[in-house]
Amino acid sequence: MEALLQQGWLSRCPPDFQQAVLERGKAQRYAARDFVFHLGDAPAGIYGIAAGTFGVTVAPERNVPRLSLLLYPGAWFGEGPLMTGQRRRVATQAHTAGEVIYLSIEEVNALCDAVPAWHRLFGMLAFENLAVAANIVTDLQLRRSEARLAAALLRAAGRTVLTLDRALFPVRLSQAELGELANVSRQVVNGTLRRWQAAGWIEVRYGEVVVHDPERLLDRTSD
């Protein structure tokens, strides 16, 4: 559980709240490709990633589901129904084998009943994840395909508006999946990754891309 106290929303909360969340939370394990929840599922609680990688998929009305974000240890997700009481508007799936801490809606309510001021901390989680979502929208509004791909690769490696200084993870996505994240074709992904590898900014390995020079990639996001 160390990752939850070192990275992400819970790490920025008061120690007494951290202890209460971890005491009430229940560990759940997932195999790769298992769904934590699907689009349209009934309201439920929140999840904090203790180990592994999880992917968030969105499906706007009349569109096919698309991968939008990879989540790493320390990240929390699933807070939407806490705020709205509505069904799930995204799906979350284990990208690798992983473990989460699950805090049910009932447990969230019990915590807030015990200490009403803790309502604000759950609101902070919603605000932080909204900031990440807004950052994704901004990335997708970049006009140049290379800029969108650079932004998507950094995001897939774990760099978001909330984790600017975090060490980056190897990106274990296919070129088709990277293209989906960046809204570019697989051909664009292939050619651009080749150029970046030749420049020494990244390394394309079997089944993964390793970012060696994030600052150079960040420069490419200029539009």
PDB file of N, CA, C and O in Angstrom, residues 114-144:
ATOM      1  N   ALA A 114     -18.637  10.673  10.200  1.00  0.00           N
ATOM      2  CA  ALA A 114     -17.787  10.745  11.385  1.00  0.00           C
ATOM      3  C   ALA A 114     -17.049  12.079  11.455  1.00  0.00           C
ATOM      4  O   ALA A 114     -16.916  12.668  12.533  1.00  0.00           O
ATOM      5  N   VAL A 115     -16.565  12.539  10.315  1.00  0.00           N
ATOM      6  CA  VAL A 115     -15.832  13.815  10.252  1.00  0.00           C
ATOM      7  C   VAL A 115     -16.352  14.582   9.040  1.00  0.00           C
ATOM      8  O   VAL A 115     -15.858  14.391   7.917  1.00  0.00           O
ATOM      9  N   PRO A 116     -17.344  15.449   9.206  1.00  0.00           N
ATOM     10  CA  PRO A 116     -17.957  16.128   8.058  1.00  0.00           C
ATOM     11  C   PRO A 116     -16.966  16.882   7.171  1.00  0.00           C
ATOM     12  O   PRO A 116     -17.178  17.000   5.954  1.00  0.00           O
ATOM     13  N   ALA A 117     -15.887  17.379   7.766  1.00  0.00           N
ATOM     14  CA  ALA A 117     -14.906  18.132   6.971  1.00  0.00           C
ATOM     15  C   ALA A 117     -14.253  17.262   5.901  1.00  0.00           C
ATOM     16  O   ALA A 117     -13.692  17.786   4.930  1.00  0.00           O
ATOM     17  N   TRP A 118     -14.333  15.940   6.049  1.00  0.00           N
ATOM     18  CA  TRP A 118     -13.706  15.052   5.071  1.00  0.00           C
ATOM     19  C   TRP A 118     -14.455  15.043   3.735  1.00  0.00           C
ATOM     20  O   TRP A 118     -13.925  14.560   2.736  1.00  0.00           O
ATOM     21  N   HIS A 119     -15.675  15.579   3.706  1.00  0.00           N
ATOM     22  CA  HIS A 119     -16.371  15.745   2.427  1.00  0.00           C
ATOM     23  C   HIS A 119     -15.497  16.492   1.431  1.00  0.00           C
ATOM     24  O   HIS A 119     -15.473  16.183   0.239  1.00  0.00           O
ATOM     25  N   ARG A 120     -14.785  17.490   1.929  1.00  0.00           N
ATOM     26  CA  ARG A 120     -13.957  18.319   1.050  1.00  0.00           C
ATOM     27  C   ARG A 120     -12.830  17.502   0.420  1.00  0.00           C
ATOM     28  O   ARG A 120     -12.408  17.801  -0.707  1.00  0.00           O
ATOM     29  N   LEU A 121     -12.332  16.510   1.127  1.00  0.00           N
ATOM     30  CA  LEU A 121     -11.230  15.709   0.594  1.00  0.00           C
ATOM     31  C   LEU A 121     -11.702  14.851  -0.576  1.00  0.00           C
ATOM     32  O   LEU A 121     -10.983  14.693  -1.570  1.00  0.00           O
ATOM     33  N   PHE A 122     -12.922  14.316  -0.484  1.00  0.00           N
ATOM     34  CA  PHE A 122     -13.460  13.569  -1.620  1.00  0.00           C
ATOM     35  C   PHE A 122     -13.774  14.521  -2.778  1.00  0.00           C
ATOM     36  O   PHE A 122     -13.610  14.155  -3.949  1.00  0.00           O
ATOM     37  N   GLY A 123     -14.187  15.727  -2.445  1.00  0.00           N
ATOM     38  CA  GLY A 123     -14.375  16.723  -3.497  1.00  0.00           C
ATOM     39  C   GLY A 123     -13.060  17.069  -4.177  1.00  0.00           C
ATOM     40  O   GLY A 123     -13.021  17.306  -5.392  1.00  0.00           O
ATOM     41  N   MET A 124     -11.979  17.089  -3.405  1.00  0.00           N
ATOM     42  CA  MET A 124     -10.660  17.356  -3.976  1.00  0.00           C
ATOM     43  C   MET A 124     -10.277  16.278  -4.989  1.00  0.00           C
ATOM     44  O   MET A 124      -9.700  16.570  -6.046  1.00  0.00           O
ATOM     45  N   LEU A 125     -10.614  15.022  -4.689  1.00  0.00           N
ATOM     46  CA  LEU A 125     -10.341  13.939  -5.633  1.00  0.00           C
ATOM     47  C   LEU A 125     -11.076  14.183  -6.943  1.00  0.00           C
ATOM     48  O   LEU A 125     -10.490  14.049  -8.033  1.00  0.00           O
ATOM     49  N   ALA A 126     -12.345  14.548  -6.860  1.00  0.00           N
ATOM     50  CA  ALA A 126     -13.115  14.815  -8.077  1.00  0.00           C
ATOM     51  C   ALA A 126     -12.508  15.972  -8.856  1.00  0.00           C
ATOM     52  O   ALA A 126     -12.407  15.925 -10.095  1.00  0.00           O
ATOM     53  N   PHE A 127     -12.079  17.024  -8.157  1.00  0.00           N
ATOM     54  CA  PHE A 127     -11.490  18.179  -8.828  1.00  0.00           C
ATOM     55  C   PHE A 127     -10.178  17.797  -9.505  1.00  0.00           C
ATOM     56  O   PHE A 127      -9.903  18.228 -10.636  1.00  0.00           O
ATOM     57  N   GLU A 128      -9.356  16.993  -8.844  1.00  0.00           N
ATOM     58  CA  GLU A 128      -8.071  16.598  -9.424  1.00  0.00           C
ATOM     59  C   GLU A 128      -8.279  15.762 -10.687  1.00  0.00           C
ATOM     60  O   GLU A 128      -7.583  15.967 -11.698  1.00  0.00           O
ATOM     61  N   ASN A 129      -9.214  14.840 -10.647  1.00  0.00           N
ATOM     62  CA  ASN A 129      -9.457  14.020 -11.832  1.00  0.00           C
ATOM     63  C   ASN A 129     -10.100  14.840 -12.947  1.00  0.00           C
ATOM     64  O   ASN A 129      -9.875  14.560 -14.134  1.00  0.00           O
ATOM     65  N   LEU A 130     -10.876  15.843 -12.598  1.00  0.00           N
ATOM     66  CA  LEU A 130     -11.411  16.752 -13.612  1.00  0.00           C
ATOM     67  C   LEU A 130     -10.273  17.522 -14.282  1.00  0.00           C
ATOM     68  O   LEU A 130     -10.296  17.751 -15.503  1.00  0.00           O
ATOM     69  N   ALA A 131      -9.261  17.896 -13.505  1.00  0.00           N
ATOM     70  CA  ALA A 131      -8.110  18.599 -14.073  1.00  0.00           C
ATOM     71  C   ALA A 131      -7.378  17.715 -15.079  1.00  0.00           C
ATOM     72  O   ALA A 131      -6.934  18.184 -16.134  1.00  0.00           O
ATOM     73  N   VAL A 132      -7.247  16.438 -14.763  1.00  0.00           N
ATOM     74  CA  VAL A 132      -6.611  15.501 -15.697  1.00  0.00           C
ATOM     75  C   VAL A 132      -7.442  15.379 -16.967  1.00  0.00           C
ATOM     76  O   VAL A 132      -6.909  15.387 -18.092  1.00  0.00           O
ATOM     77  N   ALA A 133      -8.763  15.267 -16.815  1.00  0.00           N
ATOM     78  CA  ALA A 133      -9.644  15.168 -17.981  1.00  0.00           C
ATOM     79  C   ALA A 133      -9.538  16.410 -18.860  1.00  0.00           C
ATOM     80  O   ALA A 133      -9.506  16.313 -20.093  1.00  0.00           O
ATOM     81  N   ALA A 134      -9.477  17.579 -18.231  1.00  0.00           N
ATOM     82  CA  ALA A 134      -9.340  18.810 -19.001  1.00  0.00           C
ATOM     83  C   ALA A 134      -8.014  18.840 -19.744  1.00  0.00           C
ATOM     84  O   ALA A 134      -7.930  19.334 -20.876  1.00  0.00           O
ATOM     85  N   ASN A 135      -6.971  18.288 -19.129  1.00  0.00           N
ATOM     86  CA  ASN A 135      -5.666  18.237 -19.777  1.00  0.00           C
ATOM     87  C   ASN A 135      -5.706  17.332 -21.010  1.00  0.00           C
ATOM     88  O   ASN A 135      -5.091  17.637 -22.046  1.00  0.00           O
ATOM     89  N   ILE A 136      -6.454  16.231 -20.926  1.00  0.00           N
ATOM     90  CA  ILE A 136      -6.594  15.335 -22.069  1.00  0.00           C
ATOM     91  C   ILE A 136      -7.299  16.045 -23.217  1.00  0.00           C
ATOM     92  O   ILE A 136      -6.887  15.943 -24.380  1.00  0.00           O
ATOM     93  N   VAL A 137      -8.351  16.788 -22.890  1.00  0.00           N
ATOM     94  CA  VAL A 137      -9.073  17.541 -23.923  1.00  0.00           C
ATOM     95  C   VAL A 137      -8.131  18.529 -24.604  1.00  0.00           C
ATOM     96  O   VAL A 137      -8.108  18.657 -25.836  1.00  0.00           O
ATOM     97  N   THR A 138      -7.324  19.219 -23.811  1.00  0.00           N
ATOM     98  CA  THR A 138      -6.371  20.174 -24.370  1.00  0.00           C
ATOM     99  C   THR A 138      -5.377  19.485 -25.295  1.00  0.00           C
ATOM    100  O   THR A 138      -5.061  19.986 -26.381  1.00  0.00           O
ATOM    101  N   ASP A 139      -4.880  18.314 -24.884  1.00  0.00           N
ATOM    102  CA  ASP A 139      -3.961  17.548 -25.732  1.00  0.00           C
ATOM    103  C   ASP A 139      -4.596  17.203 -27.074  1.00  0.00           C
ATOM    104  O   ASP A 139      -3.961  17.306 -28.129  1.00  0.00           O
ATOM    105  N   LEU A 140      -5.844  16.782 -27.045  1.00  0.00           N
ATOM    106  CA  LEU A 140      -6.514  16.352 -28.274  1.00  0.00           C
ATOM    107  C   LEU A 140      -6.885  17.522 -29.172  1.00  0.00           C
ATOM    108  O   LEU A 140      -7.208  17.319 -30.354  1.00  0.00           O
ATOM    109  N   GLN A 141      -6.844  18.740 -28.639  1.00  0.00           N
ATOM    110  CA  GLN A 141      -7.120  19.920 -29.452  1.00  0.00           C
ATOM    111  C   GLN A 141      -5.883  20.426 -30.191  1.00  0.00           C
ATOM    112  O   GLN A 141      -5.991  21.336 -31.014  1.00  0.00           O
ATOM    113  N   LEU A 142      -4.729  19.847 -29.900  1.00  0.00           N
ATOM    114  CA  LEU A 142      -3.524  20.234 -30.632  1.00  0.00           C
ATOM    115  C   LEU A 142      -3.713  19.913 -32.107  1.00  0.00           C
ATOM    116  O   LEU A 142      -4.194  18.841 -32.466  1.00  0.00           O
ATOM    117  N   ARG A 143      -3.332  20.827 -32.967  1.00  0.00           N
ATOM    118  CA  ARG A 143      -3.624  20.673 -34.386  1.00  0.00           C
ATOM    119  C   ARG A 143      -2.685  19.704 -35.088  1.00  0.00           C
ATOM    120  O   ARG A 143      -3.104  18.966 -35.971  1.00  0.00           O
ATOM    121  N   ARG A 144      -1.422  19.689 -34.708  1.00  0.00           N
ATOM    122  CA  ARG A 144      -0.464  18.833 -35.403  1.00  0.00           C
ATOM    123  C   ARG A 144      -0.507  17.413 -34.840  1.00  0.00           C
ATOM    124  O   ARG A 144      -0.534  17.216 -33.625  1.00  0.00           O
TER     125      ARG A 144
END
